[in-house]
Amino acid sequence: MAKSKEAMMREAVRLSVENVQNHGGPFGAVIVRDGQIISTGVNEVISTHDPTAHAEIQAIRKASREVDSPELTDCEIYCSCEPCPMCLGAIYWAGIRKIYYAASREDAEKAGFRDNHIYREMSLPPEKRSIPAEQMMREEAGEAFRAWMDWEERIEY
């Protein structure tokens, strides 16, 4: 039996609170397919020393293994907080069809998280960001794309 949207969100929030008690970051995520939870994730940045181990990323990794595909186009994600830019990018890459979230990025900022700062930085030209970016060796890097385009086993994603 399919669970309600509220039940899915309650699970994401429950995971976030439980994760703090387990010495992790205050974030939880649930991925749902056909009304059923197929994966969950919690923030494991502290425990793994991995800055990419956000709840949404962890849940996407598990869900992709569960469905044996990088495409989660028939899935929805419930997040205890509005996804950060990295997680939002991963959600788009996975093709998840809808995002539900509880707390906002402003709420996260009040709790000391930099999500909102990164959102602001992304709107700036690369050379104006607090971590400047400089493009170099573009022509040489194009070789990988040419090889990719010529590869007969290429899978578009």
PDB file of C-alpha atoms in Angstrom:
ATOM      1  CA  MET A   1       0.000   0.000   0.000  1.00  0.00           C
ATOM      2  CA  ALA A   2       1.344   3.400  -1.002  1.00  0.00           C
ATOM      3  CA  LYS A   3       2.165   5.788   1.796  1.00  0.00           C
ATOM      4  CA  SER A   4       1.031   9.425   1.825  1.00  0.00           C
ATOM      5  CA  LYS A   5       3.328  12.314   0.951  1.00  0.00           C
ATOM      6  CA  GLU A   6       3.183  13.366   4.594  1.00  0.00           C
ATOM      7  CA  ALA A   7       4.300   9.902   5.726  1.00  0.00           C
ATOM      8  CA  MET A   8       7.237  10.034   3.325  1.00  0.00           C
ATOM      9  CA  MET A   9       8.256  13.468   4.576  1.00  0.00           C
ATOM     10  CA  ARG A  10       7.870  12.383   8.193  1.00  0.00           C
ATOM     11  CA  GLU A  11      10.327   9.579   7.458  1.00  0.00           C
ATOM     12  CA  ALA A  12      12.859  12.003   5.944  1.00  0.00           C
ATOM     13  CA  VAL A  13      12.526  14.299   8.967  1.00  0.00           C
ATOM     14  CA  ARG A  14      12.721  11.344  11.381  1.00  0.00           C
ATOM     15  CA  LEU A  15      15.928  10.213   9.709  1.00  0.00           C
ATOM     16  CA  SER A  16      17.392  13.719  10.031  1.00  0.00           C
ATOM     17  CA  VAL A  17      16.669  13.940  13.757  1.00  0.00           C
ATOM     18  CA  GLU A  18      17.887  10.383  14.399  1.00  0.00           C
ATOM     19  CA  ASN A  19      21.064  11.133  12.458  1.00  0.00           C
ATOM     20  CA  VAL A  20      21.943  14.014  14.787  1.00  0.00           C
ATOM     21  CA  GLN A  21      21.558  11.629  17.720  1.00  0.00           C
ATOM     22  CA  ASN A  22      23.953   9.277  15.895  1.00  0.00           C
ATOM     23  CA  HIS A  23      26.489  12.113  15.502  1.00  0.00           C
ATOM     24  CA  GLY A  24      25.726  12.935  11.884  1.00  0.00           C
ATOM     25  CA  GLY A  25      24.446  16.020  10.087  1.00  0.00           C
ATOM     26  CA  PRO A  26      20.770  16.984  10.505  1.00  0.00           C
ATOM     27  CA  PHE A  27      19.606  15.810   7.089  1.00  0.00           C
ATOM     28  CA  GLY A  28      17.588  12.869   5.804  1.00  0.00           C
ATOM     29  CA  ALA A  29      16.226  11.872   2.392  1.00  0.00           C
ATOM     30  CA  VAL A  30      13.799   9.279   1.072  1.00  0.00           C
ATOM     31  CA  ILE A  31      13.421   8.189  -2.550  1.00  0.00           C
ATOM     32  CA  VAL A  32      10.024   6.881  -3.562  1.00  0.00           C
ATOM     33  CA  ARG A  33       8.925   4.888  -6.588  1.00  0.00           C
ATOM     34  CA  ASP A  34       5.309   3.888  -7.173  1.00  0.00           C
ATOM     35  CA  GLY A  35       4.386   5.078  -3.677  1.00  0.00           C
ATOM     36  CA  GLN A  36       6.998   2.895  -1.973  1.00  0.00           C
ATOM     37  CA  ILE A  37      10.317   3.835  -0.405  1.00  0.00           C
ATOM     38  CA  ILE A  38      13.168   2.327  -2.421  1.00  0.00           C
ATOM     39  CA  SER A  39      16.019   4.007  -0.569  1.00  0.00           C
ATOM     40  CA  THR A  40      16.894   6.343   2.247  1.00  0.00           C
ATOM     41  CA  GLY A  41      19.934   8.388   3.063  1.00  0.00           C
ATOM     42  CA  VAL A  42      21.326  10.424   5.906  1.00  0.00           C
ATOM     43  CA  ASN A  43      24.123  12.949   6.022  1.00  0.00           C
ATOM     44  CA  GLU A  44      27.374  11.059   6.611  1.00  0.00           C
ATOM     45  CA  VAL A  45      29.832  13.917   6.067  1.00  0.00           C
ATOM     46  CA  ILE A  46      31.165  13.785   9.619  1.00  0.00           C
ATOM     47  CA  SER A  47      31.368  10.003   9.975  1.00  0.00           C
ATOM     48  CA  THR A  48      32.966   9.389   6.560  1.00  0.00           C
ATOM     49  CA  HIS A  49      35.014  12.601   6.281  1.00  0.00           C
ATOM     50  CA  ASP A  50      33.452  12.923   2.818  1.00  0.00           C
ATOM     51  CA  PRO A  51      32.039  16.356   1.944  1.00  0.00           C
ATOM     52  CA  THR A  52      29.824  14.761  -0.733  1.00  0.00           C
ATOM     53  CA  ALA A  53      28.126  12.302   1.644  1.00  0.00           C
ATOM     54  CA  HIS A  54      24.913  14.320   1.879  1.00  0.00           C
ATOM     55  CA  ALA A  55      21.612  12.563   2.579  1.00  0.00           C
ATOM     56  CA  GLU A  56      20.285  13.090  -0.945  1.00  0.00           C
ATOM     57  CA  ILE A  57      23.488  11.825  -2.566  1.00  0.00           C
ATOM     58  CA  GLN A  58      23.511   8.749  -0.325  1.00  0.00           C
ATOM     59  CA  ALA A  59      19.851   8.021  -1.148  1.00  0.00           C
ATOM     60  CA  ILE A  60      20.459   8.479  -4.897  1.00  0.00           C
ATOM     61  CA  ARG A  61      23.431   6.110  -4.812  1.00  0.00           C
ATOM     62  CA  LYS A  62      21.373   3.434  -3.046  1.00  0.00           C
ATOM     63  CA  ALA A  63      18.336   3.924  -5.308  1.00  0.00           C
ATOM     64  CA  SER A  64      20.462   3.696  -8.462  1.00  0.00           C
ATOM     65  CA  ARG A  65      21.900   0.400  -7.264  1.00  0.00           C
ATOM     66  CA  GLU A  66      18.401  -0.809  -6.329  1.00  0.00           C
ATOM     67  CA  VAL A  67      16.976  -0.130  -9.815  1.00  0.00           C
ATOM     68  CA  ASP A  68      20.276  -0.964 -11.564  1.00  0.00           C
ATOM     69  CA  SER A  69      20.278   2.315 -13.461  1.00  0.00           C
ATOM     70  CA  PRO A  70      21.571   5.865 -13.107  1.00  0.00           C
ATOM     71  CA  GLU A  71      18.141   7.094 -14.191  1.00  0.00           C
ATOM     72  CA  LEU A  72      15.497   7.567 -11.504  1.00  0.00           C
ATOM     73  CA  THR A  73      12.949   9.237 -13.782  1.00  0.00           C
ATOM     74  CA  ASP A  74      10.000   7.469 -12.186  1.00  0.00           C
ATOM     75  CA  CYS A  75      11.015   8.496  -8.657  1.00  0.00           C
ATOM     76  CA  GLU A  76      10.377  11.354  -6.255  1.00  0.00           C
ATOM     77  CA  ILE A  77      12.627  12.524  -3.429  1.00  0.00           C
ATOM     78  CA  TYR A  78      11.608  13.750   0.019  1.00  0.00           C
ATOM     79  CA  CYS A  79      14.271  15.828   1.766  1.00  0.00           C
ATOM     80  CA  SER A  80      14.276  17.083   5.320  1.00  0.00           C
ATOM     81  CA  CYS A  81      15.772  20.321   3.958  1.00  0.00           C
ATOM     82  CA  GLU A  82      15.874  22.067   0.589  1.00  0.00           C
ATOM     83  CA  PRO A  83      18.710  20.397  -1.337  1.00  0.00           C
ATOM     84  CA  CYS A  84      22.050  22.185  -1.564  1.00  0.00           C
ATOM     85  CA  PRO A  85      23.385  22.973  -5.051  1.00  0.00           C
ATOM     86  CA  MET A  86      25.434  19.740  -5.186  1.00  0.00           C
ATOM     87  CA  CYS A  87      22.438  17.605  -4.270  1.00  0.00           C
ATOM     88  CA  LEU A  88      20.147  19.543  -6.580  1.00  0.00           C
ATOM     89  CA  GLY A  89      22.576  18.822  -9.410  1.00  0.00           C
ATOM     90  CA  ALA A  90      22.586  15.111  -8.557  1.00  0.00           C
ATOM     91  CA  ILE A  91      18.778  15.080  -8.463  1.00  0.00           C
ATOM     92  CA  TYR A  92      18.707  16.604 -11.944  1.00  0.00           C
ATOM     93  CA  TRP A  93      21.364  14.173 -13.226  1.00  0.00           C
ATOM     94  CA  ALA A  94      19.293  11.256 -11.879  1.00  0.00           C
ATOM     95  CA  GLY A  95      16.165  12.641 -13.558  1.00  0.00           C
ATOM     96  CA  ILE A  96      14.082  12.471 -10.386  1.00  0.00           C
ATOM     97  CA  ARG A  97      10.690  13.861 -11.327  1.00  0.00           C
ATOM     98  CA  LYS A  98       9.754  15.797  -8.168  1.00  0.00           C
ATOM     99  CA  ILE A  99      11.390  17.186  -5.043  1.00  0.00           C
ATOM    100  CA  TYR A 100       9.572  17.655  -1.752  1.00  0.00           C
ATOM    101  CA  TYR A 101      11.423  19.402   1.064  1.00  0.00           C
ATOM    102  CA  ALA A 102      10.669  20.532   4.625  1.00  0.00           C
ATOM    103  CA  ALA A 103      13.172  23.120   5.942  1.00  0.00           C
ATOM    104  CA  SER A 104      14.471  25.832   3.608  1.00  0.00           C
ATOM    105  CA  ARG A 105      18.019  26.771   2.686  1.00  0.00           C
ATOM    106  CA  GLU A 106      17.511  29.876   4.830  1.00  0.00           C
ATOM    107  CA  ASP A 107      16.715  27.602   7.779  1.00  0.00           C
ATOM    108  CA  ALA A 108      19.926  25.678   7.073  1.00  0.00           C
ATOM    109  CA  GLU A 109      21.893  28.931   6.930  1.00  0.00           C
ATOM    110  CA  LYS A 110      20.574  29.901  10.381  1.00  0.00           C
ATOM    111  CA  ALA A 111      21.872  26.553  11.652  1.00  0.00           C
ATOM    112  CA  GLY A 112      25.346  27.296  10.248  1.00  0.00           C
ATOM    113  CA  PHE A 113      25.216  25.542   6.865  1.00  0.00           C
ATOM    114  CA  ARG A 114      26.548  27.284   3.730  1.00  0.00           C
ATOM    115  CA  ASP A 115      23.955  26.158   1.181  1.00  0.00           C
ATOM    116  CA  ASN A 116      22.591  29.657   0.610  1.00  0.00           C
ATOM    117  CA  HIS A 117      26.106  31.074   0.214  1.00  0.00           C
ATOM    118  CA  ILE A 118      26.854  28.494  -2.500  1.00  0.00           C
ATOM    119  CA  TYR A 119      23.587  29.302  -4.282  1.00  0.00           C
ATOM    120  CA  ARG A 120      24.658  32.988  -4.320  1.00  0.00           C
ATOM    121  CA  GLU A 121      28.172  32.117  -5.510  1.00  0.00           C
ATOM    122  CA  MET A 122      26.846  30.053  -8.411  1.00  0.00           C
ATOM    123  CA  SER A 123      25.105  33.094  -9.878  1.00  0.00           C
ATOM    124  CA  LEU A 124      28.437  34.937 -10.157  1.00  0.00           C
ATOM    125  CA  PRO A 125      30.817  34.641 -13.110  1.00  0.00           C
ATOM    126  CA  PRO A 126      33.519  32.039 -12.309  1.00  0.00           C
ATOM    127  CA  GLU A 127      36.263  34.650 -11.903  1.00  0.00           C
ATOM    128  CA  LYS A 128      34.185  36.635  -9.345  1.00  0.00           C
ATOM    129  CA  ARG A 129      33.492  33.748  -6.961  1.00  0.00           C
ATOM    130  CA  SER A 130      35.217  33.428  -3.589  1.00  0.00           C
ATOM    131  CA  ILE A 131      36.946  30.364  -5.056  1.00  0.00           C
ATOM    132  CA  PRO A 132      38.009  31.714  -8.457  1.00  0.00           C
ATOM    133  CA  ALA A 133      38.058  29.453 -11.485  1.00  0.00           C
ATOM    134  CA  GLU A 134      40.386  29.708 -14.462  1.00  0.00           C
ATOM    135  CA  GLN A 135      39.864  27.749 -17.668  1.00  0.00           C
ATOM    136  CA  MET A 136      42.926  26.220 -19.295  1.00  0.00           C
ATOM    137  CA  MET A 137      43.868  23.544 -21.871  1.00  0.00           C
ATOM    138  CA  ARG A 138      40.385  23.445 -23.400  1.00  0.00           C
ATOM    139  CA  GLU A 139      41.584  22.009 -26.724  1.00  0.00           C
ATOM    140  CA  GLU A 140      43.454  19.160 -25.030  1.00  0.00           C
ATOM    141  CA  ALA A 141      40.428  18.327 -22.897  1.00  0.00           C
ATOM    142  CA  GLY A 142      38.305  18.074 -26.039  1.00  0.00           C
ATOM    143  CA  GLU A 143      40.070  14.801 -26.882  1.00  0.00           C
ATOM    144  CA  ALA A 144      38.059  13.002 -24.178  1.00  0.00           C
ATOM    145  CA  PHE A 145      34.787  14.309 -25.656  1.00  0.00           C
ATOM    146  CA  ARG A 146      35.821  13.277 -29.162  1.00  0.00           C
ATOM    147  CA  ALA A 147      36.649   9.776 -27.873  1.00  0.00           C
ATOM    148  CA  TRP A 148      33.293   9.685 -26.071  1.00  0.00           C
ATOM    149  CA  MET A 149      31.393  10.682 -29.210  1.00  0.00           C
ATOM    150  CA  ASP A 150      33.187   7.977 -31.225  1.00  0.00           C
ATOM    151  CA  TRP A 151      32.609   5.236 -28.637  1.00  0.00           C
ATOM    152  CA  GLU A 152      30.019   2.788 -29.960  1.00  0.00           C
ATOM    153  CA  GLU A 153      28.940   1.647 -26.484  1.00  0.00           C
ATOM    154  CA  ARG A 154      28.204   5.207 -25.326  1.00  0.00           C
ATOM    155  CA  ILE A 155      25.066   5.637 -23.251  1.00  0.00           C
ATOM    156  CA  GLU A 156      23.604   9.131 -23.239  1.00  0.00           C
ATOM    157  CA  TYR A 157      22.847  10.563 -19.810  1.00  0.00           C
TER     158      TYR A 157
END
